[in-house]
Coordinates of C-alpha atoms in Angstrom, one line a residue:
X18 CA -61.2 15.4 -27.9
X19 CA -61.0 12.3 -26.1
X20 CA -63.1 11.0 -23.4
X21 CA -62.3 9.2 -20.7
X22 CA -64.1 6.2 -19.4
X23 CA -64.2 6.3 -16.0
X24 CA -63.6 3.6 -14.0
X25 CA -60.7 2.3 -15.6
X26 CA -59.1 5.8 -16.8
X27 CA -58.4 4.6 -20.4
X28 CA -59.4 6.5 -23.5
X29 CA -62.2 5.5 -25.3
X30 CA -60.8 6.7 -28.5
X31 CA -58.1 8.2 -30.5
X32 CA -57.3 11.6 -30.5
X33 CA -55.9 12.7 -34.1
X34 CA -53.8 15.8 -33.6
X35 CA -51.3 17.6 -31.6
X36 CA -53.8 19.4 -29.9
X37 CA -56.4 16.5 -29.6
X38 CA -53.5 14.7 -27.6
X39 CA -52.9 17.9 -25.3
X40 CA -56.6 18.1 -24.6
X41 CA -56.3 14.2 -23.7
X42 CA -53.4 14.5 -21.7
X43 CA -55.3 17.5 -19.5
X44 CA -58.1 14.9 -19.0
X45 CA -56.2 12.4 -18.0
X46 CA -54.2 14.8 -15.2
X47 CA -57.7 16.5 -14.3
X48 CA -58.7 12.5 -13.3
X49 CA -55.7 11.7 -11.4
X50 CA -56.2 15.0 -9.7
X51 CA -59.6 14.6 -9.0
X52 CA -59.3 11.4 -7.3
X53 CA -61.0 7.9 -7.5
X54 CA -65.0 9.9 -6.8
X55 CA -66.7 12.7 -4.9
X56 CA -68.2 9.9 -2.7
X57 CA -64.3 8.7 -1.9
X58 CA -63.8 12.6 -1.3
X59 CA -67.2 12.9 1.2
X60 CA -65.8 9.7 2.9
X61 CA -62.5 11.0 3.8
X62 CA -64.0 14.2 5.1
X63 CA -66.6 12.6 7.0
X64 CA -63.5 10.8 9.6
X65 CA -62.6 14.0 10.0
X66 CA -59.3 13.7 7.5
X67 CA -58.2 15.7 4.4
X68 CA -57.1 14.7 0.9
X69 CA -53.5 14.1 0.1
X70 CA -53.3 17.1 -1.9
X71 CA -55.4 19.3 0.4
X72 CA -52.1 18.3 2.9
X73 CA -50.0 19.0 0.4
X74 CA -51.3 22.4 0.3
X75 CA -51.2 23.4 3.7
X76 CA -47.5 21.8 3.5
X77 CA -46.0 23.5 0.8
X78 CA -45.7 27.3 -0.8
X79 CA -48.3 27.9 -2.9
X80 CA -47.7 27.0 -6.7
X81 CA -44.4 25.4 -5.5
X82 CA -45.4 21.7 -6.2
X83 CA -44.0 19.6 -8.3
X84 CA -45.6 16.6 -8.7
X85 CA -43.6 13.1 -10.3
X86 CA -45.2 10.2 -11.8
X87 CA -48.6 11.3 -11.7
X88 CA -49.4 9.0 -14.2
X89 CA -47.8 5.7 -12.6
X90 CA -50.7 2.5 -12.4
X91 CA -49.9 -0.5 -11.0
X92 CA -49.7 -3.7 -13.4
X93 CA -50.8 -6.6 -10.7
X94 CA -53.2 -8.9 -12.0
X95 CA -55.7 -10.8 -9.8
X96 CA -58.3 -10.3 -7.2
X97 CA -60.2 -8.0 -9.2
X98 CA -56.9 -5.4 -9.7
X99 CA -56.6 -5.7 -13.3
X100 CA -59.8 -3.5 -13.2
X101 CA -59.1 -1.1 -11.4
X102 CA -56.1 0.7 -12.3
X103 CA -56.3 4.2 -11.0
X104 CA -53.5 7.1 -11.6
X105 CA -50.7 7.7 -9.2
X106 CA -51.8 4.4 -7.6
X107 CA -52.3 5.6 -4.3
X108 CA -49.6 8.0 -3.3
X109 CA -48.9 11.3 -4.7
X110 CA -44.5 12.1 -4.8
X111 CA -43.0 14.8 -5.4
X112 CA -41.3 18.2 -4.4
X113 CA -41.9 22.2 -3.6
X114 CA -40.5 24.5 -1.2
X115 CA -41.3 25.6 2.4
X116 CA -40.5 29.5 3.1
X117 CA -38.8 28.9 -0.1
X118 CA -36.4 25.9 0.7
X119 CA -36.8 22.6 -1.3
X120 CA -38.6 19.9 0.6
X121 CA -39.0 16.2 -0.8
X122 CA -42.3 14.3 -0.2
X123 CA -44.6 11.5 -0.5
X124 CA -48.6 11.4 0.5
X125 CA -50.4 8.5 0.9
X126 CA -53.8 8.8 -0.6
X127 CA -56.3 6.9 1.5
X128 CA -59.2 7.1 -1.3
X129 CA -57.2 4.7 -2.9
X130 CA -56.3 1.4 -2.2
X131 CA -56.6 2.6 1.3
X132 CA -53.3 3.7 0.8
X133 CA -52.6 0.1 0.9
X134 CA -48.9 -0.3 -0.6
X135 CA -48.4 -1.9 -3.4
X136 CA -45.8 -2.4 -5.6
X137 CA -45.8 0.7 -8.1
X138 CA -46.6 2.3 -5.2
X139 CA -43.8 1.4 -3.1
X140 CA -41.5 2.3 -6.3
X141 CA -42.7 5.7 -6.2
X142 CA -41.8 6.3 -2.7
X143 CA -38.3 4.8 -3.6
X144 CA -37.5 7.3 -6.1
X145 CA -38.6 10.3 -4.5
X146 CA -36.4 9.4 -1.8
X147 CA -33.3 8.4 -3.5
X148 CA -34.6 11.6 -4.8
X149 CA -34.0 13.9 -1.7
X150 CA -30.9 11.9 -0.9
X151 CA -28.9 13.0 -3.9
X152 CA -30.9 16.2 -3.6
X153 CA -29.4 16.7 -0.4
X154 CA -33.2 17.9 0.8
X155 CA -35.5 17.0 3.7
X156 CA -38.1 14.5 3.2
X157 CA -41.8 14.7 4.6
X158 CA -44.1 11.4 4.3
X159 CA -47.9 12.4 5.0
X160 CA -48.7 8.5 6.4
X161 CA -52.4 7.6 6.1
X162 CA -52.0 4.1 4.9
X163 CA -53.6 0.8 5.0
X164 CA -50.0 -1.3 5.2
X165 CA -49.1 -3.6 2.7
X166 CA -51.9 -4.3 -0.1
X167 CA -52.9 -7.8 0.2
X168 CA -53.2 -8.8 -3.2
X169 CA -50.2 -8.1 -4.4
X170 CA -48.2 -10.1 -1.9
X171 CA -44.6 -10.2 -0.7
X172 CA -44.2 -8.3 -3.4
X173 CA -45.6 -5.4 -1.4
X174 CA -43.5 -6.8 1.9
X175 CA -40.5 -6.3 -0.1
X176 CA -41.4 -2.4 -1.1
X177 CA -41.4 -1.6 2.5
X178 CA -38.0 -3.3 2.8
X179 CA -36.8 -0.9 0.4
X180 CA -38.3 2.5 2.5
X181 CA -36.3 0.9 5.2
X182 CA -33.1 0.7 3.3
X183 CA -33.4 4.2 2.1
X184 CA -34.4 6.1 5.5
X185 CA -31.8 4.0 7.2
X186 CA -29.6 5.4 4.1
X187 CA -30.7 9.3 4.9
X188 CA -30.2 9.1 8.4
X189 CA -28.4 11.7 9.2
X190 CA -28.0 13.0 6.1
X191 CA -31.6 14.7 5.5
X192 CA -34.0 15.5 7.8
X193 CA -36.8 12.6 7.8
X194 CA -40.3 13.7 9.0
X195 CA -43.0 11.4 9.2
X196 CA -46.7 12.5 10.0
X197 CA -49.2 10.1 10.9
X198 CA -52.6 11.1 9.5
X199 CA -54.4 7.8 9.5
X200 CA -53.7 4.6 10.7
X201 CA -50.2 2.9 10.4
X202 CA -49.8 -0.7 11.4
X203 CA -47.5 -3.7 11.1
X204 CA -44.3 -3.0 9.2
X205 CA -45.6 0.3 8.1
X206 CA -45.0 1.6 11.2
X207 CA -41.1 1.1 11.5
X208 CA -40.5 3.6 8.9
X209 CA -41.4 6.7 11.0
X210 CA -39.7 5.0 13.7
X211 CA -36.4 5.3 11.7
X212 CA -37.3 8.7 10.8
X213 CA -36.0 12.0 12.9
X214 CA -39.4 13.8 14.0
X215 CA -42.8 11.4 13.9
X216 CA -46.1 14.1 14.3
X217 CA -49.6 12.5 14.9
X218 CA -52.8 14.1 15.0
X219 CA -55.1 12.8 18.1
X220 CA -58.3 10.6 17.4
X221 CA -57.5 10.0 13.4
X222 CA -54.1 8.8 13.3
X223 CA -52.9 6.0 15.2
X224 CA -49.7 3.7 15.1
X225 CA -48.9 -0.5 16.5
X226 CA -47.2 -3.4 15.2
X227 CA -50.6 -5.2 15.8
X228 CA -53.9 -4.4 16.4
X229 CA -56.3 -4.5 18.8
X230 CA -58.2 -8.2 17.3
X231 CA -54.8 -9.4 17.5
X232 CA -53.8 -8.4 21.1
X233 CA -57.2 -9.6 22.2
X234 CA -56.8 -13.0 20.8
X235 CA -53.2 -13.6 21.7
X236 CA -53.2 -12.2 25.4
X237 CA -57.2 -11.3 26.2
X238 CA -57.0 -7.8 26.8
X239 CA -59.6 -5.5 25.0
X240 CA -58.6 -2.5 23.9
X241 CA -59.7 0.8 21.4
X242 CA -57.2 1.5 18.5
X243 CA -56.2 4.8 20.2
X244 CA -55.7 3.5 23.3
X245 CA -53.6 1.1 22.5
X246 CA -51.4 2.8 19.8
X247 CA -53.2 7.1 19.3
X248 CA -51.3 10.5 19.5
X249 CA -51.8 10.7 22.7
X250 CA -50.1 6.9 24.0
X251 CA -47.6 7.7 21.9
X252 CA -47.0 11.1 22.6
X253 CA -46.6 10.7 26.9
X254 CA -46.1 6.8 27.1
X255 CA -44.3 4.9 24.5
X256 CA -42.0 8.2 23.3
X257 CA -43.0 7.3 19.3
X258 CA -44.7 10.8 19.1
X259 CA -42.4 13.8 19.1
X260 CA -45.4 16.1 18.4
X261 CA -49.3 15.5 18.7
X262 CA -51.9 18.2 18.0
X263 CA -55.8 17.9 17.8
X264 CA -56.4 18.6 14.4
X265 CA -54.0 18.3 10.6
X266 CA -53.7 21.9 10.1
X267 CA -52.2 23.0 13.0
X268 CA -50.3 19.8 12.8
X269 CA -49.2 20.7 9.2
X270 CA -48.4 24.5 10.4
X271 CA -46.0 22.6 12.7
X272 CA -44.1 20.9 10.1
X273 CA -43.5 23.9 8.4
X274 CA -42.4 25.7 11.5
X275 CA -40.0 22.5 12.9
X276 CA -38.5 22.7 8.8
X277 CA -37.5 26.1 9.1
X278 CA -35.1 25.2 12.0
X279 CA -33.2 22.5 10.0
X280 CA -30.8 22.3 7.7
X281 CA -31.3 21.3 4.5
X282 CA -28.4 18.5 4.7
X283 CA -25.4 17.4 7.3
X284 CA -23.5 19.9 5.0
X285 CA -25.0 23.0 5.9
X286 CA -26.2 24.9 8.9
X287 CA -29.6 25.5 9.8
X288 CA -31.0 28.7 8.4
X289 CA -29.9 31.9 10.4
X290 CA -32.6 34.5 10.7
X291 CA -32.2 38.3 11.3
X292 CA -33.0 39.2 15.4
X293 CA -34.8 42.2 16.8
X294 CA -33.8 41.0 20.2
X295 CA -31.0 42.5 21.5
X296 CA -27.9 40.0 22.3
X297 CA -27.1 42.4 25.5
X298 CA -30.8 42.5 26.7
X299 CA -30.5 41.6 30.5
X300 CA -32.9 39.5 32.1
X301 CA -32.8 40.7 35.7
X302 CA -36.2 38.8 36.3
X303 CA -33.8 35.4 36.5
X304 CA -32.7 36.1 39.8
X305 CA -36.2 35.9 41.0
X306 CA -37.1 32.5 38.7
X307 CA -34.2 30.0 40.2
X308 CA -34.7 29.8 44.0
X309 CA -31.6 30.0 46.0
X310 CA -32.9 26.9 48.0
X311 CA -32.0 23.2 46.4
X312 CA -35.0 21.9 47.7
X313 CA -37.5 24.2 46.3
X314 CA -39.3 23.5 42.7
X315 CA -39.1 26.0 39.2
X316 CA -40.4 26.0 35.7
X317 CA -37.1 25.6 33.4
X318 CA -39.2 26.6 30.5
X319 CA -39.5 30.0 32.4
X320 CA -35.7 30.2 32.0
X321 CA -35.6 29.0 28.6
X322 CA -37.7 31.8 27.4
X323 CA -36.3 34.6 29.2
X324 CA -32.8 33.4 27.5
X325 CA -33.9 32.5 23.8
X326 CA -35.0 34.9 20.8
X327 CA -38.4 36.1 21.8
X328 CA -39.2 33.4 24.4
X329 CA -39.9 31.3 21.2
X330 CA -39.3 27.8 21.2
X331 CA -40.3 24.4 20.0
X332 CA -39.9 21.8 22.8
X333 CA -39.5 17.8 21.1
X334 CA -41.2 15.5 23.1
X335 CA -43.0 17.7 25.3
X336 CA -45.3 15.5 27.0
X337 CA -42.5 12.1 27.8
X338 CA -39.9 12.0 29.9
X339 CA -40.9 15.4 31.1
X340 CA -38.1 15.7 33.8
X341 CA -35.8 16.6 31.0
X342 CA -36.4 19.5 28.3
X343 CA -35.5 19.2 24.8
X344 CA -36.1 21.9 22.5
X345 CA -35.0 24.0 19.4
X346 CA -34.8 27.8 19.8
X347 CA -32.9 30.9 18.2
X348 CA -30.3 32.9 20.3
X349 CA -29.5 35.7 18.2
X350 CA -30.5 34.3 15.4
X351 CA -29.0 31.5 15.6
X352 CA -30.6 28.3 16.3
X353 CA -29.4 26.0 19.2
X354 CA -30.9 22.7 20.8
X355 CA -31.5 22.9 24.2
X356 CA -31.2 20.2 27.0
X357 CA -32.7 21.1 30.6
X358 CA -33.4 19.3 33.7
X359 CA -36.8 20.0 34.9
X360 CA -36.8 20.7 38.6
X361 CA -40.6 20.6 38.6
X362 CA -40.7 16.5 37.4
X363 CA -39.2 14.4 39.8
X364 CA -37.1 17.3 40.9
X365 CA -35.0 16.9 37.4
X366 CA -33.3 13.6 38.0
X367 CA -32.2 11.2 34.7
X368 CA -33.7 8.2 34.8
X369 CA -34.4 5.7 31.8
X370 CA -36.5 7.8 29.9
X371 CA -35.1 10.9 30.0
X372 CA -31.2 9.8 28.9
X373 CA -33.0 8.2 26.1
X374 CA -34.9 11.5 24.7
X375 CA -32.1 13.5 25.9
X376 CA -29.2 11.3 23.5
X377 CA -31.4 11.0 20.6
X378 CA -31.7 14.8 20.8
X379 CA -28.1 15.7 21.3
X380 CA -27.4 13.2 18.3
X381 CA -30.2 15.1 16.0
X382 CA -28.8 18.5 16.9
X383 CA -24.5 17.1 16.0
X384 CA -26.2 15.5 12.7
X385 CA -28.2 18.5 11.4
X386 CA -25.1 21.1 13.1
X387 CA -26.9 22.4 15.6
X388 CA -25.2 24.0 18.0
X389 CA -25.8 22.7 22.3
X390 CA -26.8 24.4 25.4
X391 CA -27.3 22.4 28.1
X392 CA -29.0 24.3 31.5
X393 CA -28.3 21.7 34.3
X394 CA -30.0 21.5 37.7
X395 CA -29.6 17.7 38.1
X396 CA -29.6 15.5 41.9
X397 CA -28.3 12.8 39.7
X398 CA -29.5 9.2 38.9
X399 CA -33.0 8.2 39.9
X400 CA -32.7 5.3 42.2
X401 CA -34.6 2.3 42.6
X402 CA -34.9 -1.5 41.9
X403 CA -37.1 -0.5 38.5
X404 CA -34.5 1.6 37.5
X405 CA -31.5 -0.9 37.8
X406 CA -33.3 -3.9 36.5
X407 CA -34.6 -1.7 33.7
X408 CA -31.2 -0.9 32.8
X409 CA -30.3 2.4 33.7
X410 CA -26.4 1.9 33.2
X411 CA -26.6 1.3 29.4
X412 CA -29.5 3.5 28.6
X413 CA -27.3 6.6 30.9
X414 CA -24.6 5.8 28.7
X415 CA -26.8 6.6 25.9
X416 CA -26.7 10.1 26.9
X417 CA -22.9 10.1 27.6
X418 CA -22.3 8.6 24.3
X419 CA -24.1 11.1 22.9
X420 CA -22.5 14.1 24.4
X421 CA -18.7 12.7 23.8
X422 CA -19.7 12.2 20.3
X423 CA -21.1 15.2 19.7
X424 CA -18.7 17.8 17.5
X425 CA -21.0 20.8 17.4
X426 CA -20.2 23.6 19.5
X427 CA -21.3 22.8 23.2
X428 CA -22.0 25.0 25.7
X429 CA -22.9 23.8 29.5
X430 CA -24.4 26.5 32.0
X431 CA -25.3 25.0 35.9
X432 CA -27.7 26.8 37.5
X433 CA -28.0 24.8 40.9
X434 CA -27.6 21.4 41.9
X435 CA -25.3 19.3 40.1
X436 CA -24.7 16.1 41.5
X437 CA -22.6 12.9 41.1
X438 CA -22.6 10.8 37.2
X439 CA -25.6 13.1 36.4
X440 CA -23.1 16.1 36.3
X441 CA -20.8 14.6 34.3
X442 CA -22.9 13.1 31.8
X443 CA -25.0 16.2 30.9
X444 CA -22.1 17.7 29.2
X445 CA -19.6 18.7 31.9
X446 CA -16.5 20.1 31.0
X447 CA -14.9 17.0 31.5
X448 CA -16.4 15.0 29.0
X449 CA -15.9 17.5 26.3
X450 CA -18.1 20.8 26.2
X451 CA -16.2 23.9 24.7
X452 CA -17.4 26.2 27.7
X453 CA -18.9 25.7 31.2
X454 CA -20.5 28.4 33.3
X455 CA -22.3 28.7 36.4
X456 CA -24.4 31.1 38.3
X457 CA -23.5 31.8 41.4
X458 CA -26.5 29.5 42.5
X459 CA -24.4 26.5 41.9
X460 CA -23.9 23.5 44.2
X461 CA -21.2 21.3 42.2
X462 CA -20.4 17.9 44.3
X463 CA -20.9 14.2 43.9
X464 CA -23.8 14.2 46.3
X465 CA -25.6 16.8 48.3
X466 CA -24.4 17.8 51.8
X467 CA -26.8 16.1 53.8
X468 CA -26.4 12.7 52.0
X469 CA -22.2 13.1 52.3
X470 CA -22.9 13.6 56.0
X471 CA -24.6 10.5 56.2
X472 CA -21.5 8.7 54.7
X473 CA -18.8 10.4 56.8
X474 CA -20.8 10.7 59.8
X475 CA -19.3 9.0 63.0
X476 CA -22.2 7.7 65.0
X477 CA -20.2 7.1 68.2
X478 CA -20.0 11.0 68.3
X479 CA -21.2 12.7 72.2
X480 CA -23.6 14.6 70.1
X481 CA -24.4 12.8 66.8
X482 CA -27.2 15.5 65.8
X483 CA -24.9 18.6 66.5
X484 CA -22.1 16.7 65.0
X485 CA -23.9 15.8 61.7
X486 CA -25.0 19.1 61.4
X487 CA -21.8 20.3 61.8
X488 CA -20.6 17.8 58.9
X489 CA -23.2 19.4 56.2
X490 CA -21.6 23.0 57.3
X491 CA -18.4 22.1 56.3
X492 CA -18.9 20.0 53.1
X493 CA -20.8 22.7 52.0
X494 CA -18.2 25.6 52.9
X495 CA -15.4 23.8 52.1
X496 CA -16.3 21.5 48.5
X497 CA -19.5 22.8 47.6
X498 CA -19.3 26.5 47.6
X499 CA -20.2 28.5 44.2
X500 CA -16.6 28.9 43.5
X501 CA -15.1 24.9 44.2
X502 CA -15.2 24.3 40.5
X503 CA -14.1 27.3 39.2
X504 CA -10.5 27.9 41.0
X505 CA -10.4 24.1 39.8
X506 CA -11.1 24.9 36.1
X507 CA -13.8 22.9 35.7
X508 CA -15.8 25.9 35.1
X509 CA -14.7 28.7 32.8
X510 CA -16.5 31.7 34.3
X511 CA -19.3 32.2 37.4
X512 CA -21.4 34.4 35.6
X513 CA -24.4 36.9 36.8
X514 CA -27.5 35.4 35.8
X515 CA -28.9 38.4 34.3
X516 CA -26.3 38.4 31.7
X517 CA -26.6 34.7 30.7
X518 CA -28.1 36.0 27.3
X519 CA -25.4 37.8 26.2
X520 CA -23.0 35.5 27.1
X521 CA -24.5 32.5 25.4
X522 CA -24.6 35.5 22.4
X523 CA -20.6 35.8 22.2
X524 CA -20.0 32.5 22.9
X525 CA -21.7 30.6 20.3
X526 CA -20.4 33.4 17.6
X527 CA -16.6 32.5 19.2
X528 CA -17.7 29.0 18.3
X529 CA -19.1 29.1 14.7
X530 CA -15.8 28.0 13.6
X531 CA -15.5 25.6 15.2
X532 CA -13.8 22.0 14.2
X533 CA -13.4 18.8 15.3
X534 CA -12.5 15.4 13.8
X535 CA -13.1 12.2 15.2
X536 CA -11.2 9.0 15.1
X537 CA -11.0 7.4 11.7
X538 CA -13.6 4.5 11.8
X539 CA -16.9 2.7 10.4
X540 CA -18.9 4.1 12.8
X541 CA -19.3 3.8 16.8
X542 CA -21.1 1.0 18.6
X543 CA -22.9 3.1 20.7
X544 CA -24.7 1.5 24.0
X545 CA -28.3 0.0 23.5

C-alpha cells in the first residue's frame, strides 16, 4: 500500500502490484474527495455554506454522479503554487440525473483556491460544457468563487473568456442555470448574466462588477457587500436574480423543481406529466375574482391558480417588475409560460421594467418550446418624463420583438381593460397569436372612455359636464362594448370565464402540432 503525503498529494512510494496500484488509486480519490482539511470543511460551515459535493448531493439523484477529471492539478509555477497542487483544482465537473433526466454541471469548491479560477480549472469547466452542448443536456454551475486566481495571470482572464464563448454558444440550445452560493465578482459575474435562470441564496451569496473598496474610492459611497450587490438587490432591484431563497437547500430543491419544467434541448419539449385535474373542471369562483369595474384592483396570481394544474406554479422574477407576472405552470399536463398584467402594481401598466422581464420570458419559453398564454388586463404605456428619457420605445419593442418572433403556440385571453400599444404588444391577434379570447369583462379600445372624451370633447358645448358625460356613454356603447372586437375578428371567441380552463385545455392540444418557419437569415437584430 501506498501512502500519501499530505499536503502535496504525491505518493511517497511505489506500489508493486496490480492491487497495490488499486489500493493507491482509492487513496488518492478518498483525498480528492475529502477535500484540502477538516479545518477548510469547519470553515466553510461556519459562513453558513456547504461543500461542493454536499450541493451536488442535494442537486442530483442519489448515486447518479458522475464525476470527470477528478484527478486534474494545475501545473502553474510561482507564488508558492508549485506546492500546493491539490486534486480537481478547485471545481468538481461532471454529470447525473435529476428525476432521472441527464443534467451537466460544474461546482466551484471554495476550500480551494477560494474557488479562485485558474487555468486547469477553467479547462475543466470548458469541457464539461462543450460537454452538455453536444450532449444536448442542461447545464447547472454551483458559483462560489473567488474570480480569477491572481497568480496565474491573464492566463486565468482568458479561461473566463472561454465560459463566455461556450454559454453564449448554448444559448438557446440548453438550459443554463447559474446559482450563486458565495461571492461572484468582476468578470465572473457575466457568466450567469448570459445564463437563462441566475438563483442566489440571501446573506452568503452576492454578485458586482466591483466591490464595495472600489466604489468607495472611486465615487465615496460606503456600502456592505449585500447591499450593494446580495440576493435580495438583485432579486427586486437590478433584475440579475430570477430566484432568491434564504437558505441552499431550499434554493437547491428549487433547481431541481425549475429543471423538471425544461426541456432537455431546443429539440424536444418540456416533459409532459400525467394530470389528476380535470381539463373540464369549471372555476365558477372567477366570476367573483375579476371585478367588473376597470378601476377596482385584483390578485392575477388568484386567476393563475384557479386556471393551472393544481394552482401550482413557479413565478420568474417574482419580486421585479412586479406589474407583470411571469411564470411556468402545467395545464393538463402540459407546461406553458405565462405572461400577466398585475392590476394590483401600478394597476398593470408596461413600463421599462416590465417589457424587459416580460421579452426575455417569451424568448426563454419559444427557445426551450414552451407553449404562451398571455392573461391581459393592461391601461397601456406608463407615462412620464422618466419613462421616455429612460427609453421606453426601444425597451417596449423588446417585448413586441419578442412576441412576433415567437413560433410556439400562443394563446392571448383579455380579461378587462386593454388599452392602446399595450394591447397590441402583449400578443394581440394582430401581431401573431394563434387564438384570442375574451371574457365578457373585456374593454378593448385605444384608450379608456373617459380619456377619449377628453380628446373629442367640444368645450364650447351649453352643458360641457352633461355633454362629456354623454361622450363616455357612447364610446363605451358603441367601440368599447364586450363584443367590438369580436364581430371584428380580432377575437376568436367571448368565452364564459368559468370555462377558461377547459378551453385553454383543447386549445393548446389543437396546437401541439403546430409549425412555423421564419424568414431565412443570420439571426434578428432585435431592439436594445
Amino acid at each position: 500500500m501506498t501512502v500519501l503525503e499530505e499536503t502535496t498529494g504525491e505518493p511517497t512510494g511505489e506500489p508493486t502490484d496490480a492491487r497495490g496500484r488499486v489500493a493507491e488509486l482509492h487513496d488518492i480519490r478518498a483525498q480528492a474527495v475529502a477535500g484540502p482539511s477538516e479545518k477548510a470543511t469547519k470553515a466553510q460551515h461556519a459562513k453558513g455554506k456547504l461543500t461542493a459535493r454536499e450541493r451536488i448531493e442535494l442537486l442530483l439523484d442519489p448515486g447518479s454522479f458522475q464525476e470527470v477529471e477528478q484527478l486534474r492539478r494545475h501545473r502553474a509555477t510561482g507564488f508558492g503554487l508549485e506546492a500546493k497542487k491539490p486534486y480537481t483544482d478547485g471545481v468538481i465537473t461532471g454529470w447525473g440525473t435529476v428525476e432521472g433526466r441527464t443534467v451537466f454541471l460544474y461546482a466551484h469548491d471554495f476550500r480551494i483556491f477560494g474557488g479562485a479560477l485558474g487555468e486547469a480549472h477553467a479547462t475543466k469547466i470548458h469541457k464539461i460544457m462543450d460537454m452538455a452542448i453536444a450532449a444536448g443536456a442542461p447545464l447547472v454551475s454551483l458559483n462560489d468563487g473567488a474570480g480569477a486566481r491572481i497568480q496565474e495571470g491573464v492566463s486565468a482572464l482568458a479561461g473566463y473568456g472561454g465560459i463566455f464563448q461556450r454559454n453564449t454558444k448554448a444559448s438557446g440550445v440548453i438550459p443554463q442555470i447559474s446559482v450563486m452560493l458565495g461571492p461572484c465578482a468582476g468578470g465572473a459575474a457575466y457568466s450567469p448574466a448570459l445564463t437563462d435562470f441566475v438563483f442566489m441564496v440571501r446573506e452568503t451569496s452576492q454578485m458586482f462588477i466591483t466591490g464595495p473598496d472600489v466604489v468607495k474610492a472611486v465615487t465615496g459611497e460606503e456600502i456592505t457587500q449585500n447591499g450593494l450587490g446580495g440576493a435580495d438587490v438583485h432579486a427586486e432591484t437590478s433584475g440579475v436574480c430570477h430566484f432568491a431563497y434564504d437558505d441552499e437547500e431550499t434554493c437547491i430543491a428549487e433547481v431541481r423543481y425549475l429543471l423538471s419544467l425544461l426541456p432537455q434541448n431546443n429539440r424536444e419539449n418540456p416533459p409532459r406529466t400525467e394530470c389528476s385535474d380535470p381539463a373540464d373542471r369549471r372555476s365558477d369562483v372567477l366570476l367573483d375574482l375579476v371585478p367588473a369595474d376597470g378601476n377596482r384592483p385584483y390578485d392575477m396570481t388568484k386567476v393563475i391558480e384557479e386556471i393551472v394544474d393544481d394552482g401550482e406554479y413557479l413565478e420568474v422574477h417574482e419580486r421585479w417588475a412586479r406589474n407583470i407576472i411571469c411564470a411556468l405552470a402545467r395545464i393538463d399536463g402540459q407546461v406553458v409560460g405565462i405572461v400577466a398584467n398585475q392590476p394590483q402594481v401600478l394597476a398593470g401598466v408596461l413600463d421599462i421594467e416590465a417589457s424587459e422581464k416580460a421579452a426575455r420570458f417569451v424568448q426563454m419559453c419559444d427557445a426551450f418550446n414552451v407553449p404562451i398564454v398571455t392573461f391581459l388586463d393592461v391601461p397601456g404605456f406608463l407615462p412620464g418624463v422618466d419613462q421616455e428619457h429612460g427609453g421606453i420605445i426601444r425597451h417596449g419593442a423588446k417585448l413586441l420583438y419578442a412576441y412576433c418572433n415567437a413560433t410556439v403556440p400562443r394563446i392571448s385571453l383579455i380579461l378587462r381593460k386593454a388599452y392602446g400599444g399595450a394591447y397590441i404588444v402583449m400578443d394581440s391577434q394582430s401581431i401573431g397569436a394563434d387564438l384570442t379570447y375574451a371574457w365578457p369583462t373585456n374593454e378593448i379600445a385605444v384608450m379608456g372612455a373617459e380619456g377619449a372624451a377628453n380628446v373629442i370633447f367640444r368645450p364650447e358645448a351649453e352643458d360641457p359636464e352633461a355633454m362629456r358625460a354623454r361622450m363616455v356613454k357612447e364610446y363605451k356603447s358603441e367601440l368599447m362594448h364586450p363584443y367590438y372586437a369580436a364581430e371584428r375578428g380580432l377575437v376568436d371567441d367571448v368565452i364564459d370565464p368559468a370555462e377558461t380552463r377547459e378551453v385553454l385545455v383543447k386549445s393548446l392540444a389543437m396546437l401541439q402540432s403546430k409549425h412555423a418557419d421564419l424568414p431565412s437569415r443570420k439571426h434578428g437584430n432585435p431592439p436594445q
